[in-house]
Amino acid sequence: MTLLLCLAAIWLAGFGLVRWMFPQPLGWSQHNVLLFSLAIGVGAGVASCLYFLALLVAGPGVTALAWTLGASVVVACALGFLATSHGPLLDWAEGPPVPWYLTTLFALAAALAVIMFLGAVAYNPHGEEAAWSIWNLKARFLFRAGAFWRDAFSTDLGWSHPDYPLLLPGLIALCWKLGRQESTEAPIAIAFLFTLGTAGVLVSVLGVLRGKAQALLAGTLLLATASFIALSAALYADVPLSFYILATLALMFLQDRHPEQLRFSALAGLMAGFAAWTRNEGLIFVAALIVARVIALLRLRETRLLGLQLVRLALGLVAPLAIVVFFKLRVGGPSELFSTPASTILKHLADPARWIVMVEGLVVILFNFGRFLIPIALALALYWYIVRFRVEARDRASLVTAGIALGLMLAVQLLLDILYVDNLGLEIGTSFERILLQLWPAALLALFAASGPLQLVAPQPQGKLSPGKLSQGKVNKEKKAGRGARRVAEIR
Amino acid sequence: MARYKFAVLSLAAIALISSFWFLLDVLGTATHSTRAFGIAAFEDRFNGFGQTVQPHSVYGYLSDNPPNSPTALAEFHLTEYVLAPAIVKPSASENLVIVNYHTKDLDMKLLRANRLRPFRNIGAGVALCQGEKR
């Protein structure tokens, strides 16, 4: 019960903040589904950062921590719920009606994902080895060690990567602290929420960009990616990282749809900062995102927006990034990257066998990725052959940003493997798919945002449309018009 | 329209059938197989340590696992996970050393070879040993 209350408070803090940035009437709407999903990541990031700051300033006592979290929830709720509606109301994009079977397939994928997740965590409630030996071990130190919490980053525990940032361990330890007991339920619930949030962001943003059909199909594909659900149930930090990468790029898409609303860039910056607070790969993502955005806007001659967006991005990024930098400099242990001698790096770089092994690994993973029975790359290729690409001019900058950012991130991670990892074969076998899965939700967003429209139901001739068969966009417009008419009638 | 239907249904079918197939694997594993070592069982072995583990304390670690055994490293990591917030080092040269053994009795030869003497038997294959004066 305490865990549920704690997670609800964390989510509420996130929801208050995102609602303060994008206030619209409460109730069931596409806009609020997106805010609900984004709130999971924002709340988790804010709570984890506050936990770390409280630990530094006030020590490991639970009182200061409870006050800090309580105050943040109150402030965020006050900001969020007192804000008056302004800015864009995000709604389903106009498009042809969606057949019933697409919704059913999505529901089936969601049900399978939930059963798979629950089955996996029931069998393995502590998660896979890298989860308990890295993330949960740090959480145990933070929870159990009292004043000696910095022992979690001792060089004697070099194998548990003392330089890894603390979003996930901090969040788990925070739940344990407030609940006053350790439980496996906390990391499991956090993993579940991040998976839910990832699917929520993907479906709601694609719904805004391309309509319900593309959104539901992408959501089905994500939730039916067995490796992704298995990775989530393994309780690693990769799914939270994939959430932040997806959320950042999704917000960049919305930024390009609403260029005057620079709050999208600020929230994207915050999400990118939380990515860096989740895993070291998040730092690579931050650099890749900035490079990609600059290239995209310069290439598409949108230089007027470049400065404005970069400033807002930096404003969102600065707080979490400052915490990451402080952690790296003053708290975390040394990174194994910096302990590798230059001679070894050069030897690795000049060894053609390592490059061949890497290319082989890439080809193999292209066919094995996601544990699909048929290589998903082939299935997607067939899909795009049939549906074709159709990129709207207003989405070009975002697509270029996503493409370059994801490509750069993958390239840098593969290069780091070639340069630093001794047993490259083992690394490819154990972590190659994991790296791709970090990028998978964002890749689905980009792929489906570039896909052509799906005409799945025969168009009705003009004048014969019944209200039940109106296109989604027209239904939305009619609803809004109806609301407006009712308001006018009430005023009269 | 038919080609769009084909594209969507084939993509969704591949994804859902794959997901269902994997779910059967997960459920099969969960209901039939036994784990090489479970964390709960491993934690039970250390129950005897109880409240004696203090933060900031450092223990050595010795095991009778063959050095290249795949479970050797995992059991060492598990020992640290169970005994956190104490620090466990993979070395027999600390003052207090945790010996993780899988035989019925503690292997005295192993202890002598590492210049250790039994200090406290925790039971269930775990003993706390003390380094001889070096």
XYZ file of C-alpha atoms in Angstrom:
626
model
C 0.000 0.000 0.000
C 2.799 2.385 0.957
C 4.536 1.534 -2.299
C 1.411 2.399 -4.271
C 1.067 5.712 -2.432
C 4.735 6.506 -3.019
C 4.500 5.720 -6.742
C 1.254 7.687 -6.988
C 2.962 10.689 -5.352
C 5.905 10.423 -7.756
C 3.568 10.226 -10.753
C 1.455 13.103 -9.418
C 4.555 15.308 -9.147
C 5.321 14.515 -12.791
C 1.747 15.035 -13.917
C 1.541 18.387 -12.140
C 4.682 19.556 -13.923
C 3.693 18.434 -17.417
C 0.159 19.757 -16.944
C 1.604 23.093 -15.851
C 3.507 23.194 -19.154
C 0.622 21.999 -21.342
C -2.646 22.665 -19.468
C -5.883 21.510 -21.031
C -9.183 20.437 -19.437
C -8.986 17.259 -17.359
C -10.805 14.191 -18.605
C -10.296 11.396 -21.121
C -8.503 12.901 -24.102
C -5.556 12.186 -26.333
C -3.798 15.175 -24.760
C -4.174 13.786 -21.247
C -3.092 10.269 -22.270
C 0.158 11.817 -23.485
C 0.544 13.852 -20.284
C -0.222 10.740 -18.201
C 2.532 8.809 -20.002
C 5.100 11.611 -19.928
C 4.351 12.141 -16.222
C 5.740 8.685 -15.412
C 9.187 9.669 -16.651
C 9.101 13.240 -15.395
C 7.947 12.150 -11.924
C 10.563 9.394 -11.761
C 13.352 11.730 -12.864
C 12.381 14.548 -10.516
C 11.914 12.197 -7.539
C 15.228 10.475 -8.160
C 17.108 13.790 -8.479
C 15.446 15.127 -5.316
C 16.319 11.932 -3.453
C 19.974 12.317 -4.440
C 20.027 15.999 -3.438
C 18.304 15.228 -0.106
C 20.863 12.504 0.523
C 23.716 14.935 -0.126
C 22.302 17.843 1.855
C 20.332 16.270 4.714
C 21.788 12.764 4.899
C 19.977 9.449 4.760
C 17.154 10.269 7.223
C 13.649 9.571 6.038
C 12.076 12.761 7.469
C 13.889 15.201 5.206
C 13.237 12.927 2.270
C 9.501 12.684 2.969
C 9.241 16.461 3.361
C 11.168 17.068 0.141
C 8.999 14.696 -1.879
C 5.808 15.920 -0.209
C 6.671 19.551 -0.916
C 7.516 18.780 -4.539
C 4.182 17.000 -5.018
C 2.260 19.918 -3.484
C 4.114 22.515 -5.574
C 3.765 20.490 -8.802
C 0.051 19.882 -8.180
C -0.545 23.543 -7.373
C 1.226 24.563 -10.578
C -0.498 21.935 -12.670
C -4.044 22.112 -11.427
C -4.254 25.887 -11.049
C -2.962 26.512 -14.564
C -5.611 27.709 -16.976
C -5.953 26.037 -20.348
C -3.730 27.474 -23.046
C -1.500 26.261 -25.829
C -2.283 23.484 -28.278
C -4.829 20.763 -27.530
C -3.275 17.577 -28.870
C -5.820 15.350 -30.547
C -5.924 12.429 -32.996
C -4.675 13.445 -36.422
C -7.274 13.491 -39.140
C -7.385 10.274 -41.084
C -9.577 7.484 -42.328
C -11.649 5.589 -39.742
C -9.961 2.781 -37.891
C -11.357 -0.751 -38.176
C -12.279 -2.668 -35.036
C -9.650 -5.349 -35.552
C -6.769 -2.889 -35.155
C -7.976 -1.901 -31.700
C -8.465 -5.587 -30.854
C -4.956 -6.489 -32.016
C -3.522 -3.686 -29.892
C -5.503 -4.857 -26.860
C -4.303 -8.421 -27.473
C -0.668 -7.281 -27.690
C -1.095 -5.318 -24.456
C -2.635 -8.332 -22.699
C 0.151 -10.649 -23.909
C 2.758 -8.127 -22.775
C 1.238 -7.872 -19.299
C 1.016 -11.675 -18.911
C 4.580 -12.083 -20.187
C 5.873 -9.397 -17.834
C 4.058 -10.851 -14.822
C 5.161 -14.402 -15.674
C 8.790 -13.326 -15.974
C 8.889 -11.287 -12.758
C 7.008 -13.972 -10.811
C 9.742 -16.426 -11.807
C 12.574 -13.974 -11.266
C 11.434 -11.218 -8.872
C 14.959 -9.832 -8.366
C 15.464 -9.521 -12.121
C 18.378 -10.782 -14.166
C 21.944 -10.743 -12.882
C 22.902 -7.320 -14.209
C 19.799 -5.878 -12.514
C 20.497 -7.086 -9.012
C 24.272 -6.912 -9.234
C 24.266 -3.297 -10.484
C 21.035 -1.386 -9.985
C 19.410 -3.162 -7.039
C 22.762 -3.571 -5.289
C 23.217 0.208 -5.344
C 19.651 0.638 -4.089
C 20.427 -1.732 -1.218
C 23.511 0.304 -0.284
C 21.521 3.555 -0.419
C 18.796 2.024 1.750
C 20.853 -0.028 4.180
C 24.168 1.766 4.599
C 22.890 4.896 6.362
C 25.665 7.456 6.595
C 27.965 5.161 4.581
C 25.797 5.246 1.439
C 28.814 6.345 -0.591
C 30.218 2.817 -0.152
C 27.976 1.895 -3.092
C 30.545 3.642 -5.288
C 33.628 2.079 -3.694
C 36.405 1.054 -6.056
C 36.238 -2.364 -4.349
C 32.918 -2.805 -6.159
C 34.372 -1.940 -9.554
C 32.512 -4.860 -11.169
C 29.182 -3.221 -10.255
C 30.059 -0.099 -12.280
C 30.283 2.558 -9.541
C 30.162 5.287 -12.199
C 26.629 4.393 -13.362
C 24.128 7.164 -12.603
C 21.397 6.809 -10.043
C 17.956 7.366 -11.515
C 16.859 3.762 -11.077
C 18.652 2.869 -7.802
C 17.618 6.231 -6.350
C 13.993 5.652 -7.232
C 13.993 2.122 -5.785
C 15.741 3.262 -2.593
C 13.292 6.166 -2.299
C 10.321 3.761 -2.411
C 11.986 1.487 0.149
C 12.817 4.428 2.425
C 9.311 5.813 2.412
C 7.837 2.319 2.776
C 10.428 1.565 5.491
C 11.114 -1.866 4.038
C 12.850 -3.525 1.122
C 10.702 -5.327 -1.383
C 11.037 -6.713 -4.867
C 7.719 -5.057 -5.700
C 9.318 -1.592 -5.960
C 11.707 -2.328 -8.868
C 9.022 -4.464 -10.544
C 6.404 -1.686 -10.316
C 8.894 0.886 -11.613
C 9.791 -1.350 -14.579
C 6.096 -1.884 -15.335
C 5.349 1.833 -15.197
C 8.195 2.688 -17.569
C 6.977 0.050 -20.052
C 3.450 1.410 -19.798
C 4.749 4.957 -20.229
C 6.823 4.002 -23.283
C 3.816 2.424 -24.995
C 1.663 5.394 -23.954
C 4.043 7.999 -25.373
C 4.512 6.067 -28.628
C 0.790 5.561 -29.246
C -0.341 9.015 -28.179
C 2.330 10.939 -30.101
C 1.903 8.855 -33.256
C -1.841 9.374 -32.857
C -1.259 13.118 -32.930
C 1.203 12.939 -35.817
C -0.272 10.248 -38.073
C -3.634 9.159 -36.708
C -5.069 6.246 -34.818
C -4.235 3.449 -37.277
C -0.471 4.088 -37.362
C -0.465 4.670 -33.605
C -2.200 1.400 -32.759
C -0.072 -0.585 -35.198
C 3.174 0.835 -33.772
C 1.902 0.179 -30.240
C 1.049 -3.422 -31.193
C 4.513 -3.914 -32.634
C 6.227 -2.479 -29.552
C 4.192 -4.443 -27.014
C 4.588 -7.641 -29.034
C 8.372 -7.260 -29.133
C 9.138 -10.117 -26.769
C 12.726 -8.977 -26.129
C 11.523 -5.543 -25.090
C 9.075 -6.949 -22.548
C 11.677 -9.471 -21.366
C 14.193 -6.638 -20.953
C 11.674 -4.717 -18.905
C 10.978 -7.763 -16.711
C 14.742 -8.237 -16.315
C 14.572 -4.961 -14.324
C 17.462 -3.367 -16.214
C 17.697 0.391 -16.758
C 17.465 -0.003 -20.540
C 13.686 0.350 -20.767
C 13.674 3.566 -18.672
C 16.429 4.844 -20.993
C 14.363 3.894 -24.036
C 11.431 5.793 -22.501
C 13.497 8.988 -22.163
C 14.958 8.677 -25.667
C 11.488 8.163 -27.130
C 9.948 10.978 -25.081
C 12.697 13.426 -26.109
C 12.336 12.703 -29.813
C 8.530 12.607 -29.598
C 8.564 16.075 -28.039
C 10.817 17.290 -30.849
C 8.185 16.072 -33.327
C 5.508 18.009 -31.419
C 7.834 21.024 -31.330
C 7.975 21.052 -35.109
C 4.191 20.744 -35.316
C 3.816 23.727 -32.940
C 6.900 25.911 -33.569
C 5.556 28.754 -31.415
C 5.289 26.514 -28.309
C 8.909 26.332 -27.191
C 7.890 24.477 -24.033
C 8.113 21.254 -26.063
C 11.857 21.855 -26.466
C 12.261 22.619 -22.759
C 10.494 19.384 -21.780
C 12.542 17.477 -24.392
C 15.696 18.860 -22.766
C 14.488 17.700 -19.348
C 13.792 14.215 -20.728
C 17.235 14.059 -22.360
C 18.774 15.107 -19.026
C 16.934 12.298 -17.257
C 18.248 9.899 -19.926
C 21.769 10.903 -18.863
C 20.759 10.328 -15.203
C 19.547 6.817 -16.124
C 22.548 5.299 -17.897
C 25.881 6.493 -19.255
C 24.511 5.930 -22.756
C 22.135 8.789 -21.970
C 25.111 11.174 -22.101
C 25.873 9.957 -25.601
C 22.227 10.568 -26.451
C 22.362 14.160 -25.171
C 25.371 14.913 -27.384
C 23.822 13.089 -30.365
C 20.532 14.953 -29.919
C 22.164 18.385 -29.936
C 24.309 17.555 -32.972
C 21.299 16.093 -34.780
C 19.058 19.058 -34.044
C 21.663 21.559 -35.217
C 22.259 19.602 -38.424
C 18.522 19.165 -39.062
C 17.616 22.823 -38.625
C 20.634 24.091 -40.571
C 20.051 21.611 -43.401
C 16.395 22.582 -43.663
C 17.289 26.268 -43.394
C 15.329 26.784 -40.180
C 18.097 28.877 -38.623
C 15.579 31.283 -37.069
C 14.324 28.493 -34.833
C 17.724 27.014 -34.079
C 18.793 29.473 -31.370
C 15.362 29.616 -29.736
C 14.990 25.850 -29.570
C 18.542 25.208 -28.400
C 18.153 27.724 -25.563
C 14.919 26.027 -24.390
C 16.513 22.596 -24.786
C 19.441 23.750 -22.654
C 17.066 25.206 -20.032
C 15.382 21.818 -19.626
C 18.659 19.958 -19.732
C 20.661 22.021 -17.274
C 19.279 20.790 -13.927
C 19.504 17.020 -14.469
C 22.794 17.393 -16.328
C 24.271 19.412 -13.438
C 23.313 16.580 -11.083
C 24.899 14.016 -13.407
C 28.110 16.065 -13.617
C 28.220 16.530 -9.839
C 27.643 12.803 -9.341
C 30.402 11.910 -11.787
C 32.899 14.331 -10.273
C 32.192 13.999 -6.555
C 30.292 10.812 -5.781
C 30.523 8.099 -8.423
C 33.490 5.797 -8.805
C 35.919 5.854 -11.706
C 34.708 4.764 -15.107
C 36.333 1.703 -16.597
C 36.564 3.599 -19.899
C 39.280 5.822 -18.477
C 41.260 2.930 -17.005
C 41.927 1.313 -20.376
C 45.446 2.132 -21.607
C 45.753 3.998 -24.898
C 47.907 1.211 -26.334
C 45.070 -1.294 -25.840
C 42.570 1.070 -27.469
C 44.835 1.544 -30.497
C 45.423 -2.204 -30.722
C 41.677 -2.818 -30.698
C 41.104 -0.103 -33.282
C 43.697 -1.505 -35.678
C 42.506 -5.102 -35.374
C 40.451 -5.907 -38.509
C 39.106 -9.082 -36.882
C 37.212 -6.997 -34.344
C 35.528 -4.994 -37.109
C 34.559 -8.204 -38.900
C 33.136 -9.663 -35.676
C 31.129 -6.466 -35.204
C 29.714 -6.514 -38.743
C 28.874 -10.222 -38.363
C 27.110 -9.431 -35.103
C 25.126 -6.655 -36.772
C 23.996 -8.933 -39.602
C 22.982 -11.694 -37.188
C 21.061 -9.317 -34.932
C 19.247 -7.902 -37.948
C 17.655 -11.337 -38.354
C 17.287 -12.271 -34.676
C 16.201 -8.948 -33.233
C 13.177 -8.924 -30.960
C 12.705 -12.731 -30.968
C 10.227 -12.423 -33.830
C 9.547 -15.698 -35.646
C 10.246 -13.952 -38.964
C 13.001 -11.309 -39.094
C 11.205 -8.081 -38.313
C 13.487 -6.151 -40.656
C 12.061 -8.147 -43.577
C 8.480 -7.746 -42.351
C 8.957 -3.973 -41.983
C 10.572 -3.771 -45.409
C 7.521 -5.491 -46.918
C 5.233 -3.157 -44.965
C 6.922 -0.062 -46.306
C 7.021 -1.477 -49.816
C 3.224 -1.715 -49.653
C 2.402 1.400 -47.658
C 5.242 3.613 -48.946
C 6.775 6.616 -47.245
C 5.067 9.947 -47.001
C 6.876 12.597 -45.014
C 5.055 15.841 -44.407
C 7.159 18.974 -44.764
C 6.505 19.991 -41.163
C 7.871 16.623 -39.901
C 11.090 16.703 -41.904
C 13.219 18.418 -39.254
C 12.070 15.997 -36.558
C 12.652 12.964 -38.747
C 16.144 14.144 -39.633
C 16.783 14.824 -35.922
C 15.561 11.363 -34.910
C 17.445 9.617 -37.702
C 20.758 11.325 -36.987
C 20.430 11.080 -33.183
C 19.599 7.365 -33.227
C 22.198 6.601 -35.886
C 24.904 8.517 -34.047
C 24.040 6.878 -30.756
C 24.242 3.408 -32.264
C 27.492 4.195 -34.087
C 29.163 5.636 -30.977
C 28.114 2.689 -28.821
C 29.422 0.191 -31.382
C 32.667 2.141 -31.683
C 33.093 2.150 -27.892
C 32.593 -1.621 -27.900
C 35.283 -2.018 -30.566
C 37.704 0.261 -28.732
C 37.219 -0.797 -25.123
C 35.672 -4.253 -24.794
C 38.148 -7.119 -24.532
C 35.817 -10.027 -25.209
C 33.928 -8.568 -28.149
C 32.183 -11.835 -29.045
C 30.702 -12.113 -25.554
C 29.701 -8.447 -25.560
C 27.898 -8.824 -28.884
C 26.116 -11.927 -27.619
C 24.965 -10.325 -24.381
C 24.441 -6.636 -25.013
C 24.031 -5.976 -28.723
C 20.292 -6.532 -28.727
C 19.968 -4.533 -25.506
C 21.571 -1.508 -27.216
C 19.150 -1.818 -30.124
C 16.191 -2.184 -27.780
C 17.120 1.119 -26.109
C 16.510 2.735 -29.500
C 13.614 0.535 -30.649
C 10.610 2.615 -29.406
C 12.103 5.808 -30.855
C 12.915 3.994 -34.110
C 9.274 2.836 -34.311
C 8.162 6.424 -33.790
C 10.362 7.648 -36.632
C 9.450 4.773 -38.965
C 5.709 5.107 -38.506
C 5.844 8.905 -38.580
C 7.362 8.558 -42.052
C 4.899 5.957 -43.240
C 2.131 6.695 -45.716
C -1.567 6.865 -44.722
C -3.429 3.625 -44.046
C -6.754 3.342 -45.840
C -8.174 0.272 -44.106
C -11.898 0.975 -44.488
C -13.614 1.761 -47.782
C -14.255 5.517 -48.006
C -17.952 6.415 -47.866
C -19.328 8.590 -50.653
C -19.948 12.222 -49.616
C -23.373 12.848 -48.119
C -23.860 9.223 -47.030
C -21.735 9.428 -43.923
C -23.507 8.405 -40.790
C -22.205 9.770 -37.471
C -20.829 6.308 -36.610
C -18.794 6.227 -39.815
C -17.276 9.676 -39.782
C -13.523 9.940 -40.138
C -11.678 10.367 -36.846
C -10.735 13.968 -37.575
C -14.292 14.915 -38.504
C -15.649 13.256 -35.386
C -13.179 15.266 -33.292
C -14.111 18.482 -35.073
C -17.814 17.786 -34.588
C -17.276 17.046 -30.899
C -15.429 20.347 -30.463
C -18.099 22.206 -32.410
C -20.750 20.589 -30.214
C -18.933 21.605 -27.037
C -18.618 25.163 -28.363
C -22.322 25.320 -29.205
C -23.230 24.030 -25.740
C -21.015 26.678 -24.116
C -22.651 29.426 -26.176
C -26.071 28.104 -25.163
C -25.039 28.057 -21.468
C -23.798 31.674 -21.658
C -27.077 32.771 -23.262
C -7.301 -0.945 -49.547
C -6.740 -4.723 -49.627
C -2.978 -4.277 -49.820
C -3.034 -1.989 -46.773
C -5.066 -4.583 -44.892
C -2.579 -7.262 -45.914
C 0.385 -5.118 -44.781
C -1.158 -4.270 -41.427
C -2.507 -7.728 -40.649
C 0.673 -9.533 -41.653
C 2.849 -7.213 -39.562
C 0.554 -7.495 -36.551
C 0.202 -11.266 -36.974
C 3.968 -11.803 -37.080
C 4.374 -9.681 -33.961
C 1.540 -11.279 -32.000
C 2.351 -14.882 -32.912
C 6.005 -14.270 -31.978
C 4.941 -12.699 -28.717
C 2.620 -15.618 -27.940
C 5.381 -18.106 -28.797
C 7.770 -16.378 -26.430
C 5.071 -16.233 -23.759
C 4.787 -20.021 -23.937
C 8.564 -20.209 -23.382
C 8.340 -17.875 -20.394
C 5.462 -19.756 -18.824
C 7.126 -23.106 -19.554
C 10.331 -21.978 -17.859
C 8.448 -20.528 -14.927
C 6.408 -23.653 -14.292
C 8.776 -26.510 -15.093
C 12.455 -25.807 -14.694
C 14.431 -25.351 -11.511
C 16.994 -22.607 -11.220
C 20.703 -23.265 -10.745
C 20.573 -20.855 -7.844
C 17.764 -18.642 -6.749
C 18.358 -15.406 -4.894
C 15.859 -16.234 -2.151
C 17.528 -19.589 -1.505
C 20.953 -17.965 -1.540
C 19.784 -15.316 0.916
C 18.489 -18.033 3.236
C 22.012 -19.471 3.437
C 23.189 -16.196 4.934
C 20.404 -15.887 7.486
C 22.886 -16.781 10.221
C 24.746 -13.548 9.595
C 21.620 -11.755 10.746
C 22.301 -8.352 12.192
C 26.055 -8.865 12.488
C 26.735 -7.278 9.095
C 27.581 -3.655 9.703
C 27.794 -0.895 7.099
C 31.320 -0.031 6.018
C 32.692 -3.429 7.072
C 34.874 -5.333 4.620
C 34.978 -9.093 4.159
C 37.129 -11.298 1.978
C 35.552 -14.060 -0.082
C 36.622 -17.586 -0.892
C 34.699 -20.308 -2.660
C 35.281 -23.938 -3.567
C 33.830 -23.294 -7.019
C 36.294 -23.970 -9.838
C 37.657 -20.573 -10.923
C 36.215 -20.862 -14.442
C 32.828 -22.181 -13.380
C 30.030 -20.003 -14.741
C 28.362 -19.881 -11.345
C 31.515 -18.809 -9.476
C 31.256 -15.139 -10.436
C 27.479 -15.083 -10.049
C 27.741 -16.540 -6.533
C 30.345 -13.947 -5.597
C 28.070 -11.166 -6.858
C 25.145 -12.724 -4.996
C 27.182 -12.800 -1.790
C 27.805 -9.064 -2.136
C 24.134 -8.480 -2.947
C 23.038 -10.415 0.124
C 25.574 -8.872 2.497
C 25.250 -5.251 1.325
C 26.001 -2.745 2.860
C 29.169 -4.643 3.802
C 31.811 -4.724 1.078
C 32.898 -8.178 -0.066
C 36.238 -8.447 -1.863
C 37.236 -11.452 -3.969
C 40.309 -12.086 -1.857
C 41.256 -14.356 1.039
C 43.652 -11.849 2.538
C 41.116 -9.840 4.565
C 40.854 -10.260 8.319
C 37.433 -11.889 8.034
C 36.732 -14.055 5.021
C 33.397 -15.531 3.956
C 33.843 -19.072 2.709
C 31.120 -20.288 0.370
C 31.350 -24.082 0.038
C 29.214 -26.716 -1.622
C 30.443 -29.865 0.121
C 28.966 -31.368 3.264
C 31.821 -30.152 5.441
C 34.144 -27.207 5.234
C 37.248 -28.157 3.253
C 40.104 -27.677 5.724
C 42.683 -28.096 2.965
C 41.205 -25.092 1.182
C 41.408 -23.079 4.395
C 44.997 -24.111 5.103
C 46.031 -23.286 1.550
C 44.663 -19.796 2.083
C 45.968 -19.510 5.642
C 42.505 -19.256 7.168
C 40.974 -20.793 10.268
C 37.266 -21.239 10.985
C 35.808 -18.462 13.085
C 32.084 -19.035 12.909
C 30.060 -21.600 11.007
C 26.943 -19.979 9.620
C 25.660 -23.305 8.310
C 24.155 -24.102 4.906
C 27.527 -23.955 3.212
C 28.694 -20.602 4.539
C 31.428 -20.075 7.105
C 33.176 -17.022 8.433
C 36.910 -17.563 8.704
C 39.712 -15.520 10.127
C 43.076 -14.969 8.540
C 46.031 -16.437 10.379
C 48.600 -13.868 11.411
C 50.608 -13.143 8.321
